[in-house]
Amino acid sequence: DIQMTQSPSSLPASLGERVTISCRASQGISNNLNWYQQKPDGTIKPLIYYTSNLQSGVPSRFSGSGSGTDYSLTISSLEPEDFAMYYCQQDASFPYTFGAGTKLELK
Amino acid sequence: QVTLKESGPGILQPSQTLSLTCSFSGFSLSTYGMCVGWIRQSSGKGLEWLANIWWNDDKYYNPSLKNRLTISKDTSNNQAFLKITNMDTADTATYYCARSRGYFDFWGPGTMVTVSS
């Protein structure tokens, strides 16, 4: 199985701040890396697919980059609704695997 | 508009079989390339992919659950199903279904399943 190591696990940040969340795969995943946001009520929505493609309806302050084994999600200027959990996921091979999550919280 | 919604028993006893239903609209599982997957999340923990089923009835399972999983579909009624045998307290979780295009582009709200004697 491909292990996904996400960091940091917790990220205190302020409104308007730029933040980056990292995700490292245990082997190359050829850009097959996706990012999701989970709100406290459990609702999950996709943000970025295939490393850098913005899901329809997702604000442009979200962006993704990376290659090989190392990927990142950047939020350029935090809005109140961005404080949530974030997960990376690889779909390069089965079984699909997720990172352990990053809790983005208000500083 | 794509929507999905999970339904399940809420609570069951150890060793019982869990049966989950994913009812969806806005797409058809008979359409080329379409796929539905199941993912679960234990309380306060991360996401675990369980299984996927494709339009052509191809299926993939998470080997960590060995032979306990069975995924199926009813194309006519726009539903997908997941059965998990021999449930244990460790299987207590929120279970999600989602449309899959490699990534999961639409998710249901999840259904909570508690395993308790």
mmCIF file of C-alpha atoms in Angstrom:
data_model
loop_
_atom_site.group_PDB
_atom_site.id
_atom_site.type_symbol
_atom_site.label_atom_id
_atom_site.label_comp_id
_atom_site.label_asym_id
_atom_site.label_seq_id
_atom_site.Cartn_x
_atom_site.Cartn_y
_atom_site.Cartn_z
ATOM 1 C CA ASP A 1 0.000 0.000 0.000
ATOM 2 C CA ILE A 2 1.110 3.589 -0.624
ATOM 3 C CA GLN A 3 1.442 5.466 2.658
ATOM 4 C CA MET A 4 0.499 9.143 2.668
ATOM 5 C CA THR A 5 2.245 11.308 5.265
ATOM 6 C CA GLN A 6 0.548 14.639 5.765
ATOM 7 C CA SER A 7 2.000 17.581 7.678
ATOM 8 C CA PRO A 8 1.470 19.406 9.855
ATOM 9 C CA SER A 9 -1.276 17.608 11.756
ATOM 10 C CA SER A 10 -2.382 20.908 13.249
ATOM 11 C CA LEU A 11 -1.940 24.364 11.785
ATOM 12 C CA PRO A 12 -2.893 27.474 13.766
ATOM 13 C CA ALA A 13 -3.304 30.428 11.429
ATOM 14 C CA SER A 14 -4.891 33.857 11.179
ATOM 15 C CA LEU A 15 -7.417 35.326 8.792
ATOM 16 C CA GLY A 16 -5.740 36.563 5.637
ATOM 17 C CA GLU A 17 -2.672 34.397 6.183
ATOM 18 C CA ARG A 18 -1.144 32.217 3.493
ATOM 19 C CA VAL A 19 -0.775 28.573 4.528
ATOM 20 C CA THR A 20 0.613 25.417 2.990
ATOM 21 C CA ILE A 21 -0.149 21.794 3.834
ATOM 22 C CA SER A 22 2.199 19.061 2.685
ATOM 23 C CA CYS A 23 1.625 15.473 1.679
ATOM 24 C CA ARG A 24 4.344 12.921 0.981
ATOM 25 C CA ALA A 25 3.733 9.548 -0.641
ATOM 26 C CA SER A 26 5.810 6.486 0.198
ATOM 27 C CA GLN A 27 6.423 6.024 -3.531
ATOM 28 C CA GLY A 28 5.899 8.008 -6.696
ATOM 29 C CA ILE A 29 2.240 8.588 -7.543
ATOM 30 C CA SER A 30 2.575 10.415 -10.872
ATOM 31 C CA ASN A 31 0.517 13.449 -9.818
ATOM 32 C CA ASN A 32 -2.480 11.280 -8.852
ATOM 33 C CA LEU A 33 -3.003 13.320 -5.724
ATOM 34 C CA ASN A 34 -6.234 14.899 -4.552
ATOM 35 C CA TRP A 35 -7.198 17.229 -1.696
ATOM 36 C CA TYR A 36 -10.422 17.322 0.325
ATOM 37 C CA GLN A 37 -11.901 19.599 2.950
ATOM 38 C CA GLN A 38 -14.011 18.274 5.811
ATOM 39 C CA LYS A 39 -16.173 20.553 7.901
ATOM 40 C CA PRO A 40 -17.072 19.873 11.579
ATOM 41 C CA ASP A 41 -20.497 18.559 10.551
ATOM 42 C CA GLY A 42 -18.726 15.816 8.572
ATOM 43 C CA THR A 43 -19.381 17.223 5.117
ATOM 44 C CA ILE A 44 -16.554 16.399 2.722
ATOM 45 C CA LYS A 45 -15.872 18.161 -0.542
ATOM 46 C CA PRO A 46 -13.083 17.914 -3.079
ATOM 47 C CA LEU A 47 -10.815 20.912 -3.557
ATOM 48 C CA ILE A 48 -8.047 19.862 -5.925
ATOM 49 C CA TYR A 49 -7.672 16.825 -8.179
ATOM 50 C CA TYR A 50 -4.693 15.475 -10.087
ATOM 51 C CA THR A 51 -2.291 17.668 -8.091
ATOM 52 C CA SER A 52 -3.321 21.089 -9.340
ATOM 53 C CA ASN A 53 -6.791 21.075 -10.908
ATOM 54 C CA LEU A 54 -9.323 23.183 -9.056
ATOM 55 C CA GLN A 55 -12.669 21.469 -8.530
ATOM 56 C CA SER A 56 -15.597 23.400 -9.952
ATOM 57 C CA GLY A 57 -16.937 25.945 -7.482
ATOM 58 C CA VAL A 58 -13.826 26.003 -5.307
ATOM 59 C CA PRO A 59 -12.391 29.491 -4.734
ATOM 60 C CA SER A 60 -9.192 30.380 -6.566
ATOM 61 C CA ARG A 61 -7.376 31.040 -3.277
ATOM 62 C CA PHE A 62 -6.885 27.255 -3.156
ATOM 63 C CA SER A 63 -4.084 25.809 -5.244
ATOM 64 C CA GLY A 64 -2.119 22.590 -5.438
ATOM 65 C CA SER A 65 1.320 21.652 -6.668
ATOM 66 C CA GLY A 66 3.870 18.887 -6.549
ATOM 67 C CA SER A 67 5.305 15.914 -8.355
ATOM 68 C CA GLY A 68 6.797 12.525 -7.683
ATOM 69 C CA THR A 69 6.267 11.873 -3.987
ATOM 70 C CA ASP A 70 5.831 15.426 -2.640
ATOM 71 C CA TYR A 71 2.679 17.517 -2.946
ATOM 72 C CA SER A 72 1.202 20.577 -1.305
ATOM 73 C CA LEU A 73 -2.028 22.483 -0.897
ATOM 74 C CA THR A 74 -1.824 26.253 -0.503
ATOM 75 C CA ILE A 75 -4.518 28.666 0.616
ATOM 76 C CA SER A 76 -3.409 32.139 -0.388
ATOM 77 C CA SER A 77 -5.469 34.207 2.052
ATOM 78 C CA LEU A 78 -7.512 32.473 4.742
ATOM 79 C CA GLU A 79 -11.215 33.161 4.980
ATOM 80 C CA PRO A 80 -13.350 32.230 8.011
ATOM 81 C CA GLU A 81 -14.915 29.266 6.197
ATOM 82 C CA ASP A 82 -11.487 27.722 5.497
ATOM 83 C CA PHE A 83 -10.924 26.588 9.086
ATOM 84 C CA ALA A 84 -11.563 22.868 8.745
ATOM 85 C CA MET A 85 -9.821 19.523 8.283
ATOM 86 C CA TYR A 86 -7.877 18.824 5.102
ATOM 87 C CA TYR A 87 -6.954 15.434 3.679
ATOM 88 C CA CYS A 88 -4.809 14.332 0.779
ATOM 89 C CA GLN A 89 -5.580 11.130 -1.140
ATOM 90 C CA GLN A 90 -3.733 9.144 -3.784
ATOM 91 C CA ASP A 91 -5.558 7.357 -6.562
ATOM 92 C CA ALA A 92 -2.449 6.132 -8.358
ATOM 93 C CA SER A 93 -3.029 2.566 -7.234
ATOM 94 C CA PHE A 94 -5.305 0.448 -5.121
ATOM 95 C CA PRO A 95 -5.928 0.505 -2.279
ATOM 96 C CA TYR A 96 -6.597 4.225 -2.386
ATOM 97 C CA THR A 97 -5.103 5.842 0.690
ATOM 98 C CA PHE A 98 -5.572 9.105 2.544
ATOM 99 C CA GLY A 99 -3.284 11.231 4.651
ATOM 100 C CA ALA A 100 -4.057 11.465 8.367
ATOM 101 C CA GLY A 101 -5.369 15.000 7.992
ATOM 102 C CA THR A 102 -4.450 18.558 8.911
ATOM 103 C CA LYS A 103 -6.610 20.575 11.255
ATOM 104 C CA LEU A 104 -6.507 24.203 10.199
ATOM 105 C CA GLU A 105 -7.532 26.243 13.200
ATOM 106 C CA LEU A 106 -7.845 29.878 14.091
ATOM 107 C CA LYS A 107 -4.845 31.241 15.950
ATOM 108 C CA GLN B 1 -27.274 17.950 -9.912
ATOM 109 C CA VAL B 2 -25.384 15.022 -8.416
ATOM 110 C CA THR B 3 -26.440 13.891 -4.947
ATOM 111 C CA LEU B 4 -25.721 10.802 -2.888
ATOM 112 C CA LYS B 5 -27.161 9.638 0.407
ATOM 113 C CA GLU B 6 -26.199 6.717 2.593
ATOM 114 C CA SER B 7 -28.550 4.665 4.709
ATOM 115 C CA GLY B 8 -27.857 1.941 7.231
ATOM 116 C CA PRO B 9 -29.051 0.329 10.469
ATOM 117 C CA GLY B 10 -27.503 2.850 12.852
ATOM 118 C CA ILE B 11 -26.558 0.239 15.400
ATOM 119 C CA LEU B 12 -25.776 -3.460 15.263
ATOM 120 C CA GLN B 13 -24.189 -6.114 17.409
ATOM 121 C CA PRO B 14 -20.728 -7.652 17.094
ATOM 122 C CA SER B 15 -20.503 -10.483 14.547
ATOM 123 C CA GLN B 16 -23.516 -9.207 12.593
ATOM 124 C CA THR B 17 -23.396 -8.186 8.936
ATOM 125 C CA LEU B 18 -23.640 -4.516 8.062
ATOM 126 C CA SER B 19 -25.725 -3.630 5.013
ATOM 127 C CA LEU B 20 -25.404 -0.109 3.639
ATOM 128 C CA THR B 21 -27.253 1.527 0.768
ATOM 129 C CA CYS B 22 -26.107 4.485 -1.286
ATOM 130 C CA SER B 23 -28.963 6.144 -3.156
ATOM 131 C CA PHE B 24 -27.839 8.622 -5.779
ATOM 132 C CA SER B 25 -29.179 10.917 -8.484
ATOM 133 C CA GLY B 26 -27.746 13.047 -11.246
ATOM 134 C CA PHE B 27 -25.754 10.273 -12.865
ATOM 135 C CA SER B 28 -26.138 6.626 -13.833
ATOM 136 C CA LEU B 29 -23.926 3.713 -12.890
ATOM 137 C CA SER B 30 -24.687 2.264 -16.313
ATOM 138 C CA THR B 31 -22.818 5.126 -17.978
ATOM 139 C CA TYR B 32 -19.345 4.378 -19.267
ATOM 140 C CA GLY B 33 -16.657 5.300 -16.758
ATOM 141 C CA MET B 34 -18.936 5.878 -13.784
ATOM 142 C CA CYS B 35 -17.912 4.538 -10.414
ATOM 143 C CA VAL B 36 -19.120 4.691 -6.813
ATOM 144 C CA GLY B 37 -16.947 4.105 -3.794
ATOM 145 C CA TRP B 38 -17.316 3.639 -0.052
ATOM 146 C CA ILE B 39 -15.112 5.334 2.515
ATOM 147 C CA ARG B 40 -15.346 5.278 6.302
ATOM 148 C CA GLN B 41 -14.125 7.413 9.168
ATOM 149 C CA SER B 42 -13.816 6.214 12.735
ATOM 150 C CA SER B 43 -14.544 8.745 15.443
ATOM 151 C CA GLY B 44 -11.907 11.446 15.460
ATOM 152 C CA LYS B 45 -9.779 9.592 12.959
ATOM 153 C CA GLY B 46 -8.901 9.739 9.300
ATOM 154 C CA LEU B 47 -10.497 8.432 6.153
ATOM 155 C CA GLU B 48 -10.241 4.820 5.007
ATOM 156 C CA TRP B 49 -11.194 3.745 1.500
ATOM 157 C CA LEU B 50 -13.175 0.502 1.457
ATOM 158 C CA ALA B 51 -14.333 -0.417 -2.049
ATOM 159 C CA ASN B 52 -15.249 0.827 -5.535
ATOM 160 C CA ILE B 53 -17.668 -0.482 -8.134
ATOM 161 C CA TRP B 54 -17.636 0.549 -11.791
ATOM 162 C CA TRP B 55 -20.293 0.827 -14.494
ATOM 163 C CA ASN B 56 -19.101 -2.484 -15.965
ATOM 164 C CA ASP B 57 -19.339 -4.230 -12.567
ATOM 165 C CA ASP B 58 -15.585 -4.213 -11.936
ATOM 166 C CA LYS B 59 -14.877 -4.105 -8.214
ATOM 167 C CA TYR B 60 -11.913 -3.272 -6.050
ATOM 168 C CA TYR B 61 -11.663 -3.849 -2.314
ATOM 169 C CA ASN B 62 -9.343 -2.724 0.432
ATOM 170 C CA PRO B 63 -7.318 -5.841 1.285
ATOM 171 C CA SER B 64 -7.038 -4.681 4.916
ATOM 172 C CA LEU B 65 -10.626 -5.856 5.372
ATOM 173 C CA LYS B 66 -9.748 -9.125 3.711
ATOM 174 C CA ASN B 67 -12.834 -11.001 2.551
ATOM 175 C CA ARG B 68 -15.384 -9.160 4.670
ATOM 176 C CA LEU B 69 -16.508 -6.699 1.990
ATOM 177 C CA THR B 70 -19.024 -7.100 -0.809
ATOM 178 C CA ILE B 71 -19.953 -4.167 -3.056
ATOM 179 C CA SER B 72 -22.820 -4.318 -5.540
ATOM 180 C CA LYS B 73 -25.184 -2.065 -7.475
ATOM 181 C CA ASP B 74 -28.735 -1.772 -8.735
ATOM 182 C CA THR B 75 -28.471 0.327 -11.857
ATOM 183 C CA SER B 76 -32.214 0.519 -12.421
ATOM 184 C CA ASN B 77 -32.816 2.103 -9.034
ATOM 185 C CA ASN B 78 -29.626 4.215 -8.883
ATOM 186 C CA GLN B 79 -28.260 2.488 -5.818
ATOM 187 C CA ALA B 80 -25.016 0.977 -4.667
ATOM 188 C CA PHE B 81 -24.581 -1.318 -1.698
ATOM 189 C CA LEU B 82 -21.882 -2.404 0.686
ATOM 190 C CA LYS B 83 -21.960 -5.381 2.993
ATOM 191 C CA ILE B 84 -19.425 -5.954 5.738
ATOM 192 C CA THR B 85 -19.509 -9.269 7.533
ATOM 193 C CA ASN B 86 -18.468 -10.089 11.082
ATOM 194 C CA MET B 87 -18.718 -6.532 12.387
ATOM 195 C CA ASP B 88 -16.637 -5.572 15.409
ATOM 196 C CA THR B 89 -16.566 -2.563 17.710
ATOM 197 C CA ALA B 90 -13.545 -1.394 15.704
ATOM 198 C CA ASP B 91 -15.870 -0.987 12.704
ATOM 199 C CA THR B 92 -17.842 1.745 14.462
ATOM 200 C CA ALA B 93 -17.573 4.667 12.065
ATOM 201 C CA THR B 94 -19.294 7.066 9.753
ATOM 202 C CA TYR B 95 -19.658 5.458 6.354
ATOM 203 C CA TYR B 96 -19.650 7.598 3.220
ATOM 204 C CA CYS B 97 -20.423 6.812 -0.384
ATOM 205 C CA ALA B 98 -19.033 8.996 -3.131
ATOM 206 C CA ARG B 99 -18.922 9.174 -6.882
ATOM 207 C CA SER B 100 -15.437 8.327 -8.057
ATOM 208 C CA ARG B 101 -13.570 9.569 -11.077
ATOM 209 C CA GLY B 102 -10.268 8.528 -9.633
ATOM 210 C CA TYR B 103 -10.859 11.215 -7.069
ATOM 211 C CA PHE B 104 -14.193 11.406 -5.259
ATOM 212 C CA ASP B 105 -16.026 14.362 -6.718
ATOM 213 C CA PHE B 106 -19.360 14.122 -4.912
ATOM 214 C CA TRP B 107 -19.915 12.765 -1.413
ATOM 215 C CA GLY B 108 -22.929 11.798 0.608
ATOM 216 C CA PRO B 109 -23.407 13.231 4.108
ATOM 217 C CA GLY B 110 -22.425 9.918 5.707
ATOM 218 C CA THR B 111 -24.269 7.487 7.936
ATOM 219 C CA MET B 112 -23.112 6.658 11.438
ATOM 220 C CA VAL B 113 -22.818 2.981 12.325
ATOM 221 C CA THR B 114 -22.251 1.867 15.902
ATOM 222 C CA VAL B 115 -21.276 -1.675 16.785
ATOM 223 C CA SER B 116 -22.189 -2.472 20.345
ATOM 224 C CA SER B 117 -23.427 -5.404 22.374
#
